[in-house]
GROMACS .gro file of C-alpha atoms in nm:
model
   94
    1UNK     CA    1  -3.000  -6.927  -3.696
    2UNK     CA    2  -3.145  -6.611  -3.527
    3UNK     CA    3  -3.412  -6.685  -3.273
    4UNK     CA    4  -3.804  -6.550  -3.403
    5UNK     CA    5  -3.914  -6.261  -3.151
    6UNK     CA    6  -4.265  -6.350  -2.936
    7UNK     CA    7  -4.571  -6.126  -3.025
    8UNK     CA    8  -4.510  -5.964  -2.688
    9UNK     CA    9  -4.135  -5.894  -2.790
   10UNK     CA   10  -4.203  -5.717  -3.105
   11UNK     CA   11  -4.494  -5.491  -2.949
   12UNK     CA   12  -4.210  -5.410  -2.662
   13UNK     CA   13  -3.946  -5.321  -2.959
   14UNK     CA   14  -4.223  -5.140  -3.159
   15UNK     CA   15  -4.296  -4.885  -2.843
   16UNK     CA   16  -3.911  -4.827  -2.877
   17UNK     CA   17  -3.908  -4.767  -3.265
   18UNK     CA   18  -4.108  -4.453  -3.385
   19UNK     CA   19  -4.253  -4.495  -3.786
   20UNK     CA   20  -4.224  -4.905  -3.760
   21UNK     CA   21  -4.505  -5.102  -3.730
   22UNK     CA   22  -4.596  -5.509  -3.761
   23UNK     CA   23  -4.674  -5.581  -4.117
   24UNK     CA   24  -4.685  -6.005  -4.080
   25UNK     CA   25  -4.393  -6.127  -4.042
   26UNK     CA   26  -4.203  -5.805  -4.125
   27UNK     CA   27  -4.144  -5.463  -3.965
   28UNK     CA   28  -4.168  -5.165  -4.179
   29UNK     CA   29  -4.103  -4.789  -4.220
   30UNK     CA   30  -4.157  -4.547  -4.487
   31UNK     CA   31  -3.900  -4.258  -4.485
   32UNK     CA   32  -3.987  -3.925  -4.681
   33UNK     CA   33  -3.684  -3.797  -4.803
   34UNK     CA   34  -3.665  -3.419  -4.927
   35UNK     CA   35  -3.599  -3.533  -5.325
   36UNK     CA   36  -3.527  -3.842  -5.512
   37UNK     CA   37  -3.187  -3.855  -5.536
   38UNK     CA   38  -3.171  -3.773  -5.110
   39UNK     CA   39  -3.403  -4.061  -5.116
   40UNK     CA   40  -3.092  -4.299  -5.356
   41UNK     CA   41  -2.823  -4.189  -5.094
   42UNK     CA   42  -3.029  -4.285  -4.791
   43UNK     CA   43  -3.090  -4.614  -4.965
   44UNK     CA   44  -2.697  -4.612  -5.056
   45UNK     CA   45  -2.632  -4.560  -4.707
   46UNK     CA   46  -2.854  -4.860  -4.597
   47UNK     CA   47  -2.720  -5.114  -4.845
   48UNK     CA   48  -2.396  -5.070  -4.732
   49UNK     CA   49  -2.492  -5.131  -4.359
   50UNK     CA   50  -2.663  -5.390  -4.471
   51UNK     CA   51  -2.411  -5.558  -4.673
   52UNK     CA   52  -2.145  -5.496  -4.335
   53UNK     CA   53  -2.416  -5.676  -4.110
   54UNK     CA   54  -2.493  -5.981  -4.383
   55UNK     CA   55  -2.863  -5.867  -4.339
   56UNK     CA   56  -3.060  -5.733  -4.662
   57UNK     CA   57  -3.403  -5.540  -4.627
   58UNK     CA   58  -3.669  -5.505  -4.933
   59UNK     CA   59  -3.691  -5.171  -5.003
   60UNK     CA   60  -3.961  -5.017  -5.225
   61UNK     CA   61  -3.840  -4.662  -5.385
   62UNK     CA   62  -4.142  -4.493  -5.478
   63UNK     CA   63  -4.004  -4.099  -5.606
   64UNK     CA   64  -3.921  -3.945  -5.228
   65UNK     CA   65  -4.101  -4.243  -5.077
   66UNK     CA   66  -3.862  -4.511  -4.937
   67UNK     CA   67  -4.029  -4.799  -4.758
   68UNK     CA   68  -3.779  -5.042  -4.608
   69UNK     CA   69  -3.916  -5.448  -4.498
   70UNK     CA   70  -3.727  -5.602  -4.234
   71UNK     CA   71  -3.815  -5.976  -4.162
   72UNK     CA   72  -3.497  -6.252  -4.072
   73UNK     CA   73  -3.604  -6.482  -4.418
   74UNK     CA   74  -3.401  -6.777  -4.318
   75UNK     CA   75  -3.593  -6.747  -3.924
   76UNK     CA   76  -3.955  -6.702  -4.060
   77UNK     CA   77  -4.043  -6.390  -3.906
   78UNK     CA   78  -3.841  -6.123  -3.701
   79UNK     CA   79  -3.557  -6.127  -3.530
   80UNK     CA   80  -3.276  -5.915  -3.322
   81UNK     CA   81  -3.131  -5.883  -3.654
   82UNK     CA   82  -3.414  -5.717  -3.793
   83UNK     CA   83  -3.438  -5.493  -3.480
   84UNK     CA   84  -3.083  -5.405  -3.487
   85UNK     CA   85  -3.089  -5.284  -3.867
   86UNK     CA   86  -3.418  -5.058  -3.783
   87UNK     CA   87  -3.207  -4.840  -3.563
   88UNK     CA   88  -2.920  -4.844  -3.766
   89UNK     CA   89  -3.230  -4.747  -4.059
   90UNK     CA   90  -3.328  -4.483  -3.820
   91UNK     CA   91  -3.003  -4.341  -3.768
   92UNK     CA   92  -2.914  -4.296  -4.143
   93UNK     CA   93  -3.255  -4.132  -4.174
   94UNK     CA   94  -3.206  -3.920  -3.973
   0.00000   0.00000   0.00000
């Protein structure tokens, strides 16, 4: 099982990930994509990463909105894995 980050670990990780932020025991970021259907491919493009690293985020699809929750389910609360996926989320958005 993946090993919960400290309070002081996720502020540290936070400083180092632009548009995420502490939501409980989740990490979020909303992506504004320039139409809907850029906003399906982007999640297209994160569901297969996430299938390839066996970790799933929710993601909310609100028209050009996207708002992806990262928290390690099985850990309680965030993880590596969870940090991990946000860059590979921040690559793909950008």
């Amino acid at each position: 099982m993946a090993e919960l980050l400290t309070g002081d670990d996720v502020r540290r990780v936070l400083s180092d990930l632009p548009g995420w932020s502490r939501d409980g025991d989740a990490i979020t970021r909303t992506v504004t994509c320039s139409s809907f259907l850029a906003g399906i491919d982007l999640v297209r493009r994160v569901a297969d990463a996430a299938e390839s690293a066996d970790h799933h985020p929710d993601i909310d699809i609100r028209w050009t909105a996207i708002t992806f929750r990262l928290s390690t389910h099985s850990a309680g609360g965030i993880t590596d894995k969870d940090v991990t996926l946000a860059r590979t989320i921040d690559s793909l958005a950008s």
